Tab-separated table of C-alpha atoms in Angstrom:
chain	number	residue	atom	x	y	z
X	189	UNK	CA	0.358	-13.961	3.419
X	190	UNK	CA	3.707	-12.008	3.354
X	191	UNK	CA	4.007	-11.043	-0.444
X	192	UNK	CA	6.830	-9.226	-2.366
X	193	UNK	CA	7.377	-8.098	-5.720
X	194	UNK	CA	10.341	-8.617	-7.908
X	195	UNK	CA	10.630	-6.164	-10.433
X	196	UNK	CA	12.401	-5.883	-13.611
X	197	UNK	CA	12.802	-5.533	-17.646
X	198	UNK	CA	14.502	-8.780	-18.070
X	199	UNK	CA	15.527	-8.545	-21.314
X	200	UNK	CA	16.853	-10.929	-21.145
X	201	UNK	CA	16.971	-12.845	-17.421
X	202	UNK	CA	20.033	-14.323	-16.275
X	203	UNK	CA	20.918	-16.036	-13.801
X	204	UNK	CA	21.619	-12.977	-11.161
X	205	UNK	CA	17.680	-11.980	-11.601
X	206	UNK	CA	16.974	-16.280	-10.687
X	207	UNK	CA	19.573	-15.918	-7.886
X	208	UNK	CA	17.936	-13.171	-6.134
X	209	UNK	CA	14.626	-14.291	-7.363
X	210	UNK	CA	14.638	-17.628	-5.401
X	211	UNK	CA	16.463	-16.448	-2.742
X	212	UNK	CA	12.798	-14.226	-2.148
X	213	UNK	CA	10.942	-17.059	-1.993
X	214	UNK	CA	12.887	-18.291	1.201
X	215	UNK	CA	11.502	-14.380	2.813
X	216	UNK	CA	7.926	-13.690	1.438
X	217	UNK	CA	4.931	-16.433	0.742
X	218	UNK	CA	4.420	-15.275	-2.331
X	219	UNK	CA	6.755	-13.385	-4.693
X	220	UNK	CA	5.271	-11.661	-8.022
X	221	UNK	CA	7.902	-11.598	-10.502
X	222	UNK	CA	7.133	-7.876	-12.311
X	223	UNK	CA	8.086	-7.786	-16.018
X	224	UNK	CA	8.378	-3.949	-16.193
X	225	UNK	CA	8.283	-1.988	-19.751
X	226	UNK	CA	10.557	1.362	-19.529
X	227	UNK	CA	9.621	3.401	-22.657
X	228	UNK	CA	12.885	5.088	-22.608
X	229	UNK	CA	14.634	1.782	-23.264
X	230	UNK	CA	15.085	-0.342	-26.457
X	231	UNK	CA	13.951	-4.087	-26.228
X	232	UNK	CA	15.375	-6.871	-27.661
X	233	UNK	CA	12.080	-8.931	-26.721
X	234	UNK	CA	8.579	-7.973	-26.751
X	235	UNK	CA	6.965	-8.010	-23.539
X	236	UNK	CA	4.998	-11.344	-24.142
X	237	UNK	CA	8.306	-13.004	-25.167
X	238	UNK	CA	9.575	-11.788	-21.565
X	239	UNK	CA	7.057	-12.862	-19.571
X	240	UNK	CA	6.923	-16.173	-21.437
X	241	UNK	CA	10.658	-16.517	-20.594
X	242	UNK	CA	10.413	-15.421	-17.498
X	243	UNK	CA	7.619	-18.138	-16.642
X	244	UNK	CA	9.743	-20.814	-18.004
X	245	UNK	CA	12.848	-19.993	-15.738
X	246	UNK	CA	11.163	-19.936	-13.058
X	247	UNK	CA	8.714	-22.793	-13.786
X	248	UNK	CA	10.546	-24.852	-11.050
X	249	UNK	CA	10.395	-22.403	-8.162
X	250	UNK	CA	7.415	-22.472	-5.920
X	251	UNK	CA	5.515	-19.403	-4.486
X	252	UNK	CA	5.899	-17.739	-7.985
X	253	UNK	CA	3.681	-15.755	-10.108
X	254	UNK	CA	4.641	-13.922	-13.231
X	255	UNK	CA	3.213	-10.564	-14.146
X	256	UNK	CA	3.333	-8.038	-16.620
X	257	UNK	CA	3.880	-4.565	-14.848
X	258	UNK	CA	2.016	-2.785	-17.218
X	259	UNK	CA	1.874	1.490	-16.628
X	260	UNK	CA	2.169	3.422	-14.139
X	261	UNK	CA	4.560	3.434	-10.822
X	262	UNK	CA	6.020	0.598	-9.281
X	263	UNK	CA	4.411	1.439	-5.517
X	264	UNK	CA	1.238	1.014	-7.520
X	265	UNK	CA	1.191	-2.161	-8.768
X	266	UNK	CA	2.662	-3.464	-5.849
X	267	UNK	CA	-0.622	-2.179	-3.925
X	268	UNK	CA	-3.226	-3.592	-6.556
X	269	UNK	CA	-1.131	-7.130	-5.995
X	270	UNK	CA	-1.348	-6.305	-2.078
X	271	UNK	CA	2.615	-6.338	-1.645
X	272	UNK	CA	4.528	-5.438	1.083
X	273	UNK	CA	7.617	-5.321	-0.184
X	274	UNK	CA	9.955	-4.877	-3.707
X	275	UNK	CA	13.105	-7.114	-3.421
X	276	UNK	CA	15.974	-5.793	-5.416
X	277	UNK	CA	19.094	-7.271	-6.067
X	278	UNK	CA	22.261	-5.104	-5.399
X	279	UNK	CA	25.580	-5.899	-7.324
X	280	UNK	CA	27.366	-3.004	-6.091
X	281	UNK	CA	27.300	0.533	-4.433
X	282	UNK	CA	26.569	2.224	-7.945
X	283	UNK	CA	23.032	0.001	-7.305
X	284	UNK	CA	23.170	0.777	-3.762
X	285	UNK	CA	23.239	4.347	-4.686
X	286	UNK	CA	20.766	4.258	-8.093
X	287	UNK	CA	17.941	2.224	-5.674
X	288	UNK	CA	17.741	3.685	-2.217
X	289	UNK	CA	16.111	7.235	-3.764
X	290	UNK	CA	13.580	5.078	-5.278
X	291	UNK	CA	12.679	3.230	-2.245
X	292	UNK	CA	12.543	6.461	-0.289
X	293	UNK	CA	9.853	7.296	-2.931
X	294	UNK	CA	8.104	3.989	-2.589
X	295	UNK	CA	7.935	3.839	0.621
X	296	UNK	CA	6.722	7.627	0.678
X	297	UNK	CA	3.699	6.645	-2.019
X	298	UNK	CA	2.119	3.702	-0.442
X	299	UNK	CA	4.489	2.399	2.902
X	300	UNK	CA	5.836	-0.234	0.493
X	301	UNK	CA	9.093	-1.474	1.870
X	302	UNK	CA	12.337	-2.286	-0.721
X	303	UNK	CA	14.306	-5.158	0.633
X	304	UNK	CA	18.202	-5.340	-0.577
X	305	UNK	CA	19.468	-8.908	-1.122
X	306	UNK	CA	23.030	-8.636	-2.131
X	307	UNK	CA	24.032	-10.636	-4.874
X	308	UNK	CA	25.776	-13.940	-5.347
X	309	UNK	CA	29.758	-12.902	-6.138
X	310	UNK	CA	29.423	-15.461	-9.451
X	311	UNK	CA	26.665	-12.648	-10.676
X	312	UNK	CA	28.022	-9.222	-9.742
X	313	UNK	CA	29.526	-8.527	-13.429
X	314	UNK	CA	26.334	-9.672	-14.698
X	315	UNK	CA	23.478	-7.198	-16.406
X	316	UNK	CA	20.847	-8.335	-19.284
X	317	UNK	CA	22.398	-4.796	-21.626
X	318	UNK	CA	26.177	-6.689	-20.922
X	319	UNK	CA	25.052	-9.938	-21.965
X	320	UNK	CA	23.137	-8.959	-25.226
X	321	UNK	CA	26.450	-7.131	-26.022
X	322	UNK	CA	28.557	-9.957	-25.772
X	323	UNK	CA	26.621	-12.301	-27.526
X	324	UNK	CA	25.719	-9.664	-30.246
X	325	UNK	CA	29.786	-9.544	-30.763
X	326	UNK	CA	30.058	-13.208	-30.806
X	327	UNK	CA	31.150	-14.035	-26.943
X	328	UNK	CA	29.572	-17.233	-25.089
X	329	UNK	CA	26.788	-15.637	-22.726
X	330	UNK	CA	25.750	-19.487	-22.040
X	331	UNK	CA	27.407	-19.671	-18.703
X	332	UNK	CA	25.021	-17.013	-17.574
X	333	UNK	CA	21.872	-17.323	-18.847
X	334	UNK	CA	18.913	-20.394	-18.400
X	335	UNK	CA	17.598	-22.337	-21.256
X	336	UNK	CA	14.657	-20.186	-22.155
X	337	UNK	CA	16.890	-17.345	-22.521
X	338	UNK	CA	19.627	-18.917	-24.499
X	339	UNK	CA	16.492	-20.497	-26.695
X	340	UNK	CA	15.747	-16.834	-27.454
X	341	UNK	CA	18.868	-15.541	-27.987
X	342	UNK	CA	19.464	-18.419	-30.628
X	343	UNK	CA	22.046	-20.159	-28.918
X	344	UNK	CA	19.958	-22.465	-27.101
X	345	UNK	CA	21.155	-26.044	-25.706
């Protein structure tokens, strides 16, 4: 079973992360979506709320598991879940440039390989910190989130 790992905060998801996200279930058997907790970062939602969100988008998708990350490194987790690759979604060459150093490490650690999937021109603007600062000023983030996010947020439909 080919098997790949999707990390990420997503705090909230959108619909970039479900883009990419899907479009690694039409590569791998199996794709473990990683809810990751960087302790450097402030959270709008806990961890469980995450992972609970993150199940619901992706409820419809098949060949989908949902994990929390938990501690430690990335290349780690990605050999207790017996993955051969992270996918990561690349908006631009600022990504490009941010995520090929840590691959380089990842694949140093444990021979995990990172897999770029370049995403959808609809999503490239898109970023979980962007949309809680529009909607925190008021702006309609609806257009770019899915129901269990907008549910969340309070402006569910």
């Amino acid at each position: 079973m080919r098997r790949a790992v999707c990390p990420g905060s997503y705090d909230p998801i959108h619909k970039g992360h479900l883009e990419i996200i899907a479009r690694a279930t039409n590569l791998f058997d199996e794709v473990v979506v990683a809810v990751s907790t960087n302790y450097s970062k402030k959270y709008m939602f806990t961890e469980a709320d995450r992972l609970e969100m993150v199940r619901e988008s992706v409820s419809g998708l098949a060949g989908i598991r949902v994990e929390g990350m938990g501690d430690g490194l990335l290349a780690g987790f990605c050999r207790e879940v017996g993955a051969e690759a992270i996918v990561k979604g690349l908006r631009s060459s600022l990504d490009y440039q941010y995520e090929v150093p840590m691959a380089a490490m990842n694949r140093h650690l444990t021979g995990v390989e990172t897999v770029f999937l370049t995403a959808d021109t609809r999503y490239t603007h898109l970023s979980s910190t962007l949309v809680k600062e529009v909607q925190a000023l008021g702006g309609d983030v609806s257009d770019f989130l899915p129901k269990a996010a907008l549910r969340r947020l309070g402006t569910g439909r």
